[in-house]
JSON list of C-alpha atoms in Angstrom, two decimals:
[
{"chain": "A", "resi": 1, "resn": "MET", "atom": "CA", "xyz": [-14.29, -18.22, -1.30]},
{"chain": "A", "resi": 2, "resn": "ALA", "atom": "CA", "xyz": [-11.80, -15.34, -2.50]},
{"chain": "A", "resi": 3, "resn": "ASN", "atom": "CA", "xyz": [-9.38, -13.79, -0.01]},
{"chain": "A", "resi": 4, "resn": "SER", "atom": "CA", "xyz": [-9.89, -10.44, 1.38]},
{"chain": "A", "resi": 5, "resn": "TYR", "atom": "CA", "xyz": [-7.52, -7.32, 1.90]},
{"chain": "A", "resi": 6, "resn": "LYS", "atom": "CA", "xyz": [-7.61, -5.05, 4.79]},
{"chain": "A", "resi": 7, "resn": "ILE", "atom": "CA", "xyz": [-6.22, -1.57, 4.94]},
{"chain": "A", "resi": 8, "resn": "THR", "atom": "CA", "xyz": [-4.55, 0.39, 7.78]},
{"chain": "A", "resi": 9, "resn": "GLU", "atom": "CA", "xyz": [-5.30, 3.54, 8.73]},
{"chain": "A", "resi": 10, "resn": "PHE", "atom": "CA", "xyz": [-1.79, 4.59, 7.02]},
{"chain": "A", "resi": 11, "resn": "ALA", "atom": "CA", "xyz": [-2.65, 3.48, 3.98]},
{"chain": "A", "resi": 12, "resn": "VAL", "atom": "CA", "xyz": [-6.36, 5.23, 4.00]},
{"chain": "A", "resi": 13, "resn": "SER", "atom": "CA", "xyz": [-4.41, 8.34, 4.58]},
{"chain": "A", "resi": 14, "resn": "ASP", "atom": "CA", "xyz": [-2.12, 7.55, 1.60]},
{"chain": "A", "resi": 15, "resn": "LEU", "atom": "CA", "xyz": [-4.94, 7.12, -0.48]},
{"chain": "A", "resi": 16, "resn": "LYS", "atom": "CA", "xyz": [-6.44, 10.13, 0.15]},
{"chain": "A", "resi": 17, "resn": "GLU", "atom": "CA", "xyz": [-3.58, 12.32, -0.29]},
{"chain": "A", "resi": 18, "resn": "ILE", "atom": "CA", "xyz": [-2.83, 10.42, -3.68]},
{"chain": "A", "resi": 19, "resn": "TRP", "atom": "CA", "xyz": [-6.70, 11.10, -4.72]},
{"chain": "A", "resi": 20, "resn": "GLU", "atom": "CA", "xyz": [-5.95, 14.61, -3.31]},
{"chain": "A", "resi": 21, "resn": "TYR", "atom": "CA", "xyz": [-3.00, 15.35, -5.31]},
{"chain": "A", "resi": 22, "resn": "ILE", "atom": "CA", "xyz": [-4.24, 13.55, -9.14]},
{"chain": "A", "resi": 23, "resn": "ALA", "atom": "CA", "xyz": [-7.58, 15.71, -8.05]},
{"chain": "A", "resi": 24, "resn": "GLU", "atom": "CA", "xyz": [-5.92, 19.01, -8.52]},
{"chain": "A", "resi": 25, "resn": "PHE", "atom": "CA", "xyz": [-5.55, 18.37, -11.78]},
{"chain": "A", "resi": 26, "resn": "ASN", "atom": "CA", "xyz": [-8.04, 15.93, -12.88]},
{"chain": "A", "resi": 27, "resn": "SER", "atom": "CA", "xyz": [-10.61, 14.49, -10.27]},
{"chain": "A", "resi": 28, "resn": "GLU", "atom": "CA", "xyz": [-11.79, 11.59, -12.97]},
{"chain": "A", "resi": 29, "resn": "SER", "atom": "CA", "xyz": [-8.02, 10.61, -13.38]},
{"chain": "A", "resi": 30, "resn": "ALA", "atom": "CA", "xyz": [-7.27, 10.82, -9.59]},
{"chain": "A", "resi": 31, "resn": "SER", "atom": "CA", "xyz": [-10.81, 8.35, -8.91]},
{"chain": "A", "resi": 32, "resn": "ARG", "atom": "CA", "xyz": [-9.75, 5.99, -11.75]},
{"chain": "A", "resi": 33, "resn": "THR", "atom": "CA", "xyz": [-5.86, 5.72, -9.96]},
{"chain": "A", "resi": 34, "resn": "ILE", "atom": "CA", "xyz": [-7.57, 4.80, -6.51]},
{"chain": "A", "resi": 35, "resn": "ASN", "atom": "CA", "xyz": [-9.90, 2.34, -8.56]},
{"chain": "A", "resi": 36, "resn": "GLU", "atom": "CA", "xyz": [-7.01, 0.61, -10.00]},
{"chain": "A", "resi": 37, "resn": "LEU", "atom": "CA", "xyz": [-4.90, 0.33, -6.79]},
{"chain": "A", "resi": 38, "resn": "THR", "atom": "CA", "xyz": [-7.80, -1.26, -5.32]},
{"chain": "A", "resi": 39, "resn": "GLU", "atom": "CA", "xyz": [-7.79, -3.44, -8.07]},
{"chain": "A", "resi": 40, "resn": "LYS", "atom": "CA", "xyz": [-4.01, -4.51, -7.00]},
{"chain": "A", "resi": 41, "resn": "PHE", "atom": "CA", "xyz": [-5.04, -5.35, -3.53]},
{"chain": "A", "resi": 42, "resn": "HIS", "atom": "CA", "xyz": [-7.89, -7.98, -4.99]},
{"chain": "A", "resi": 43, "resn": "LEU", "atom": "CA", "xyz": [-4.67, -9.59, -6.83]},
{"chain": "A", "resi": 44, "resn": "LEU", "atom": "CA", "xyz": [-2.21, -9.19, -3.97]},
{"chain": "A", "resi": 45, "resn": "ALA", "atom": "CA", "xyz": [-5.14, -10.32, -1.43]},
{"chain": "A", "resi": 46, "resn": "ASN", "atom": "CA", "xyz": [-5.09, -13.65, -3.71]},
{"chain": "A", "resi": 47, "resn": "ASN", "atom": "CA", "xyz": [-1.91, -13.86, -4.53]},
{"chain": "A", "resi": 48, "resn": "PRO", "atom": "CA", "xyz": [0.08, -12.34, -1.58]},
{"chain": "A", "resi": 49, "resn": "MET", "atom": "CA", "xyz": [3.36, -13.59, -2.20]},
{"chain": "A", "resi": 50, "resn": "LEU", "atom": "CA", "xyz": [3.51, -11.73, -5.49]},
{"chain": "A", "resi": 51, "resn": "GLY", "atom": "CA", "xyz": [5.27, -8.68, -4.34]},
{"chain": "A", "resi": 52, "resn": "ARG", "atom": "CA", "xyz": [8.91, -9.00, -3.38]},
{"chain": "A", "resi": 53, "resn": "THR", "atom": "CA", "xyz": [10.12, -8.70, 0.23]},
{"chain": "A", "resi": 54, "resn": "GLU", "atom": "CA", "xyz": [11.48, -5.76, 2.06]},
{"chain": "A", "resi": 55, "resn": "HIS", "atom": "CA", "xyz": [12.95, -7.53, 4.92]},
{"chain": "A", "resi": 56, "resn": "ASP", "atom": "CA", "xyz": [15.61, -4.47, 5.15]},
{"chain": "A", "resi": 57, "resn": "TYR", "atom": "CA", "xyz": [12.86, -2.74, 6.51]},
{"chain": "A", "resi": 58, "resn": "ILE", "atom": "CA", "xyz": [10.21, -4.86, 8.42]},
{"chain": "A", "resi": 59, "resn": "ILE", "atom": "CA", "xyz": [10.14, -8.59, 8.80]},
{"chain": "A", "resi": 60, "resn": "GLY", "atom": "CA", "xyz": [7.41, -10.24, 6.46]},
{"chain": "A", "resi": 61, "resn": "LEU", "atom": "CA", "xyz": [7.02, -6.77, 4.78]},
{"chain": "A", "resi": 62, "resn": "ARG", "atom": "CA", "xyz": [6.38, -7.17, 1.06]},
{"chain": "A", "resi": 63, "resn": "SER", "atom": "CA", "xyz": [6.26, -4.56, -1.88]},
{"chain": "A", "resi": 64, "resn": "PHE", "atom": "CA", "xyz": [4.58, -4.92, -5.27]},
{"chain": "A", "resi": 65, "resn": "PRO", "atom": "CA", "xyz": [4.66, -1.67, -7.63]},
{"chain": "A", "resi": 66, "resn": "TYR", "atom": "CA", "xyz": [1.99, -0.46, -9.88]},
{"chain": "A", "resi": 67, "resn": "LYS", "atom": "CA", "xyz": [2.27, 2.67, -12.10]},
{"chain": "A", "resi": 68, "resn": "LYS", "atom": "CA", "xyz": [4.22, 5.11, -10.20]},
{"chain": "A", "resi": 69, "resn": "TYR", "atom": "CA", "xyz": [3.24, 3.91, -6.88]},
{"chain": "A", "resi": 70, "resn": "VAL", "atom": "CA", "xyz": [4.59, 1.01, -4.46]},
{"chain": "A", "resi": 71, "resn": "ILE", "atom": "CA", "xyz": [1.84, -1.03, -2.28]},
{"chain": "A", "resi": 72, "resn": "TYR", "atom": "CA", "xyz": [3.52, -2.33, 1.10]},
{"chain": "A", "resi": 73, "resn": "TYR", "atom": "CA", "xyz": [1.64, -4.98, 2.97]},
{"chain": "A", "resi": 74, "resn": "PHE", "atom": "CA", "xyz": [1.66, -7.99, 4.70]},
{"chain": "A", "resi": 75, "resn": "PRO", "atom": "CA", "xyz": [0.65, -11.36, 3.85]},
{"chain": "A", "resi": 76, "resn": "THR", "atom": "CA", "xyz": [-2.16, -12.65, 6.62]},
{"chain": "A", "resi": 77, "resn": "GLU", "atom": "CA", "xyz": [-3.70, -15.82, 6.99]},
{"chain": "A", "resi": 78, "resn": "ASN", "atom": "CA", "xyz": [-6.99, -15.02, 4.72]},
{"chain": "A", "resi": 79, "resn": "GLY", "atom": "CA", "xyz": [-5.23, -12.29, 2.34]},
{"chain": "A", "resi": 80, "resn": "VAL", "atom": "CA", "xyz": [-2.83, -9.17, 2.99]},
{"chain": "A", "resi": 81, "resn": "GLU", "atom": "CA", "xyz": [-3.10, -6.11, 5.02]},
{"chain": "A", "resi": 82, "resn": "ILE", "atom": "CA", "xyz": [-2.04, -3.12, 2.91]},
{"chain": "A", "resi": 83, "resn": "TYR", "atom": "CA", "xyz": [0.07, -1.17, 5.40]},
{"chain": "A", "resi": 84, "resn": "ARG", "atom": "CA", "xyz": [1.01, 1.85, 2.94]},
{"chain": "A", "resi": 85, "resn": "VAL", "atom": "CA", "xyz": [1.14, 3.13, -0.69]},
{"chain": "A", "resi": 86, "resn": "PHE", "atom": "CA", "xyz": [3.45, 5.79, -1.56]},
{"chain": "A", "resi": 87, "resn": "HIS", "atom": "CA", "xyz": [4.79, 7.16, -4.74]},
{"chain": "A", "resi": 88, "resn": "GLY", "atom": "CA", "xyz": [7.92, 5.24, -5.61]},
{"chain": "A", "resi": 89, "resn": "ALA", "atom": "CA", "xyz": [10.28, 8.37, -5.35]},
{"chain": "A", "resi": 90, "resn": "ARG", "atom": "CA", "xyz": [9.49, 8.49, -1.90]},
{"chain": "A", "resi": 91, "resn": "ASN", "atom": "CA", "xyz": [12.37, 8.08, 0.80]},
{"chain": "A", "resi": 92, "resn": "ILE", "atom": "CA", "xyz": [11.27, 4.33, 2.02]},
{"chain": "A", "resi": 93, "resn": "GLU", "atom": "CA", "xyz": [13.14, 4.77, 5.76]},
{"chain": "A", "resi": 94, "resn": "ASP", "atom": "CA", "xyz": [11.76, 8.15, 6.58]},
{"chain": "A", "resi": 95, "resn": "SER", "atom": "CA", "xyz": [8.21, 6.98, 5.84]},
{"chain": "A", "resi": 96, "resn": "PHE", "atom": "CA", "xyz": [8.43, 3.89, 8.07]},
{"chain": "A", "resi": 97, "resn": "GLU", "atom": "CA", "xyz": [9.54, 5.74, 10.72]},
{"chain": "A", "resi": 98, "resn": "ASP", "atom": "CA", "xyz": [5.69, 5.76, 11.89]},
{"chain": "A", "resi": 99, "resn": "TYR", "atom": "CA", "xyz": [6.21, 1.78, 12.46]},
{"chain": "A", "resi": 100, "resn": "PHE", "atom": "CA", "xyz": [9.03, 1.83, 14.40]},
{"chain": "A", "resi": 101, "resn": "GLU", "atom": "CA", "xyz": [7.77, 4.96, 16.28]},
{"chain": "A", "resi": 102, "resn": "GLY", "atom": "CA", "xyz": [4.96, 2.58, 17.37]},
{"chain": "A", "resi": 103, "resn": "LEU", "atom": "CA", "xyz": [7.04, -0.33, 18.61]},
{"chain": "A", "resi": 104, "resn": "LYS", "atom": "CA", "xyz": [8.44, 1.95, 20.92]},
{"chain": "A", "resi": 105, "resn": "SER", "atom": "CA", "xyz": [4.74, 2.97, 22.73]}
]
């Protein structure tokens, strides 16, 4: 049985933003990009250690670049949890504020 991936609400929101931005110019390209990212989620689910560690930000976090984007995820017992998907030029430290805010609650 193949491993699976789970997508956090943050990642769903990220994917929606990516699609909307690209769709302003070309909706077919936007859909293709999301489909390609989803293919990478399957790849990571079956190869959770493929990405590099990002322990400087969050213990256990890994990243995997794809084209202009970076997929941030956590390996799990049965695959991966896709935590965030960002454009590679985005400020990562600011982007993970939501994680640290959640720890304070």
